[in-house]
Coordinates of C-alpha atoms in Angstrom, one line a residue:
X19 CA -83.2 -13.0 -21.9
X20 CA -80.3 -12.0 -20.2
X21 CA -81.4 -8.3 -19.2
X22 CA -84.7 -9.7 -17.9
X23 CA -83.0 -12.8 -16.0
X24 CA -80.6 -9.8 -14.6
X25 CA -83.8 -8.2 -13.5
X26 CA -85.1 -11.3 -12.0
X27 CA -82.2 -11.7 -9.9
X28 CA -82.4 -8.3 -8.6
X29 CA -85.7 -7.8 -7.4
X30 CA -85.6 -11.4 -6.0
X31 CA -82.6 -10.4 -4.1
X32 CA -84.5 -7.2 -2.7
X33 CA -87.6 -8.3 -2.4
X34 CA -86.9 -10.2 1.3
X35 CA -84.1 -9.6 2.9
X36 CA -83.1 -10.9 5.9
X37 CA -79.8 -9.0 7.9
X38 CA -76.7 -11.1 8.7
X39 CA -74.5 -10.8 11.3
X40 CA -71.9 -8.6 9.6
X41 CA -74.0 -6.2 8.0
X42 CA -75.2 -8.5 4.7
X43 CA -78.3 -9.7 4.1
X44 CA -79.7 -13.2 3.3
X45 CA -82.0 -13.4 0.4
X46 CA -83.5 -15.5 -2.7
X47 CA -81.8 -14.0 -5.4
X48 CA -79.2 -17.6 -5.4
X49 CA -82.0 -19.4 -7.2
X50 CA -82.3 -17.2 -10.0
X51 CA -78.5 -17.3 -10.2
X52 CA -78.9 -20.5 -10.7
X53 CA -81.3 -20.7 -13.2
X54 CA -79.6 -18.2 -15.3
X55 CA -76.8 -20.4 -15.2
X56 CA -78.4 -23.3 -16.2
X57 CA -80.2 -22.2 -19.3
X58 CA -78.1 -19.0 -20.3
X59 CA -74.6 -19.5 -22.3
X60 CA -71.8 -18.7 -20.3
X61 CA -70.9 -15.1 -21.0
X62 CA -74.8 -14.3 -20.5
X63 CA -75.2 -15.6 -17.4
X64 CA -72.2 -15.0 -15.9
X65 CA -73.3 -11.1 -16.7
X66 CA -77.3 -11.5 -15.6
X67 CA -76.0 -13.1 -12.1
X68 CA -74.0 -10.3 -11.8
X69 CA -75.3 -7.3 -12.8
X70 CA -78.3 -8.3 -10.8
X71 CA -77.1 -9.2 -7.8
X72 CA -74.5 -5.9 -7.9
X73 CA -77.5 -3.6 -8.8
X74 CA -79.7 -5.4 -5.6
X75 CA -76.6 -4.2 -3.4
X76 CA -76.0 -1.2 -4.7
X77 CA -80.1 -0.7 -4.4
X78 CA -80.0 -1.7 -1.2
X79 CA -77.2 0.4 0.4
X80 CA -74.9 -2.2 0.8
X81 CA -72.8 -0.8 -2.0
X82 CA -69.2 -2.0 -0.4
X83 CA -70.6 -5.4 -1.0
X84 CA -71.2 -5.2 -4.5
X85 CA -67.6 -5.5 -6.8
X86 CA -67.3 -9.2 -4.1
X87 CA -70.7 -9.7 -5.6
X88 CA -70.9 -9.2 -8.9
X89 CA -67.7 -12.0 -8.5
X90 CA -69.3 -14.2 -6.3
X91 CA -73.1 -14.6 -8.2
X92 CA -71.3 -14.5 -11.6
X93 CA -69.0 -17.3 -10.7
X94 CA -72.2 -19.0 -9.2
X95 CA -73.6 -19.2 -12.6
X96 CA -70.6 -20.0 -14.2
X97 CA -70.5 -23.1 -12.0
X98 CA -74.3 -23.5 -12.4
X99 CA -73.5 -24.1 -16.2
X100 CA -70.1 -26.0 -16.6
X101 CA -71.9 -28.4 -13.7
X102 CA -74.7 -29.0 -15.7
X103 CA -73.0 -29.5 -18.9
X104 CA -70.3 -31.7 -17.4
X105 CA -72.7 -33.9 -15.1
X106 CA -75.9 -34.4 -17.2
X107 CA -74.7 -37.0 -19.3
X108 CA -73.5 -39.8 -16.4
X109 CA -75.7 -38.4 -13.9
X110 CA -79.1 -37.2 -15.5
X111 CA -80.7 -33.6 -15.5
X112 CA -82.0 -33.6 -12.0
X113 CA -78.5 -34.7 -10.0
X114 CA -76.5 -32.5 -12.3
X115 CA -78.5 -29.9 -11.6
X116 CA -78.4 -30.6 -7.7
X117 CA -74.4 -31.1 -7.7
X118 CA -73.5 -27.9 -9.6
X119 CA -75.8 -25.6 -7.9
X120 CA -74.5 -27.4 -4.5
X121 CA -70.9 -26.2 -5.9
X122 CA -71.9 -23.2 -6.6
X123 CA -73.4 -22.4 -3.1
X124 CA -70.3 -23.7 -1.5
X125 CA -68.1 -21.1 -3.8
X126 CA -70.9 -18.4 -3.0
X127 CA -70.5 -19.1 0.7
X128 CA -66.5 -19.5 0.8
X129 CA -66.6 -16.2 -1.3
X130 CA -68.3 -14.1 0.8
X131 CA -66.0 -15.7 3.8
X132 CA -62.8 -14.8 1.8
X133 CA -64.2 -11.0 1.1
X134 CA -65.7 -10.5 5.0
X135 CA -62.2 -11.9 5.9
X136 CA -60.8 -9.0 4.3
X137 CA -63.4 -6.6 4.7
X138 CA -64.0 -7.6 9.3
X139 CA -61.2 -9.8 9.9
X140 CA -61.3 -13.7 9.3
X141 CA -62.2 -14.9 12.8
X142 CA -65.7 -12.5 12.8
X143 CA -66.5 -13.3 9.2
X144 CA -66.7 -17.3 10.5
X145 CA -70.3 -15.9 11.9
X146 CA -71.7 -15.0 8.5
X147 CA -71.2 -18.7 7.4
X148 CA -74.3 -20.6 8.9
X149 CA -75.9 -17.5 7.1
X150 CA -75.0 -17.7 4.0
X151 CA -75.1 -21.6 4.0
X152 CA -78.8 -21.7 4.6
X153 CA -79.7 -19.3 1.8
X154 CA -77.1 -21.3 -0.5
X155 CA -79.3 -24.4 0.8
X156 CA -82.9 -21.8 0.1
X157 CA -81.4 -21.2 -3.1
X158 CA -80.4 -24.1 -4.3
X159 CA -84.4 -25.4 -3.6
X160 CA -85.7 -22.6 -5.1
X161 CA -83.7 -23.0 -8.4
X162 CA -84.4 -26.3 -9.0
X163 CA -88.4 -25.6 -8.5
X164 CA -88.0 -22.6 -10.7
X165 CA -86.0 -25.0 -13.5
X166 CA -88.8 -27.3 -12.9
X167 CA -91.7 -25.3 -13.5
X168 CA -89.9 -23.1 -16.5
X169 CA -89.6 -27.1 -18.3
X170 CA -92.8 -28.0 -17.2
X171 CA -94.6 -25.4 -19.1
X172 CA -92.2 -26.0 -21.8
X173 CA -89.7 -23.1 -21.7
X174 CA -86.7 -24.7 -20.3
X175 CA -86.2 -26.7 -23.6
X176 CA -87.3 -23.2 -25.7
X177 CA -84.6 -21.4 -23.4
X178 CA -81.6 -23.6 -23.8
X179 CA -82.2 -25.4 -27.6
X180 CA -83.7 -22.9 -29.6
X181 CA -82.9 -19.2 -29.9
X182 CA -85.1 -17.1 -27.8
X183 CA -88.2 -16.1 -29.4
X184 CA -88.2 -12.8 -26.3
X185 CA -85.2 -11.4 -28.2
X186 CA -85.5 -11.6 -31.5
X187 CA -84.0 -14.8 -32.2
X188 CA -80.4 -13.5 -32.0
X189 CA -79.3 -15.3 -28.4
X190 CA -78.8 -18.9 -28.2
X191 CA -77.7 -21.1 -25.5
X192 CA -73.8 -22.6 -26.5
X193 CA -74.5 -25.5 -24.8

């Protein structure tokens, strides 16, 4: 589940790409960061976000972008599922969901300000924010219809109760 959630993430990052100011590139690829947060177990969606967001770099030829990456989108999902397990108890699934995917936006987007900083200088990298806040915002939308839908046809509670019937039966969600 992991490997194909990895692959998820990097043709969703590819598939539309629209260039930043500081040679990046806004895409979708946040929402199924998200999503692999929310119903992988730490360690596999840490890896899934990732992998597939380094590889969609890499891919691309923006290859200096992809050890900040890899970071960034793995922290993302990280955030994604602590958020989650933390908040769905006093807040419900929907808010929870909502909250830690906002967090993780803001970490993607002061992550990719902190590695520009280094990479341009601080005061050009201050352009790339608007950027990168509206696809945190795009992302964020698109995870939580993607969540939606996967539950709606019954996955979400296959994906995160029960051990995955796609691989054999040996992954299952910690949480």
């Amino acid at each position: 589940m992991a490997a194909l959630m990895a692959a998820l993430i990097c043709v969703a990052t590819m598939i539309i790409k629209i260039p930043s100011p500081l040679k990046g590139y806004l895409n979708l690829g946040d929402g199924f960061v998200l999503v692999a947060g929310w119903i992988l177990s730490p360690a596999y969606g840490v890896a899934a976000a990732g992998l597939g967001s380094a590889l969609a770099d890499i891919f691309s030829g923006y290859a200096t972008y992809a050890p900040a990456t890899f970071v960034i989108k793995g922290l993302m999902a990280l955030i994604a599922f602590f958020g989650v397990k933390m908040l769905r108890k006093p807040l419900g699934k929907l808010p929870s969901q909502i909250l830690s995917g906002l967090t993780a936006e803001i970490v993607m987007v002061l992550g990719y300000f902190v590695f520009e900083g280094f990479l341009y200088g601080f005061a050009p990298s201050v352009v790339n924010i608007p950027a990168n806040a509206i696809q945190g915002v795009a992302g964020l939308i698109l995870g939580v219809v993607l969540i939606k839908v996967l539950e709606k046809v019954g996955l979400g509670d296959k994906l995160k109760n029960k051990p995955s019937q796609l691989s054999g039966g040996q992954m299952q969600r910690v949480a």
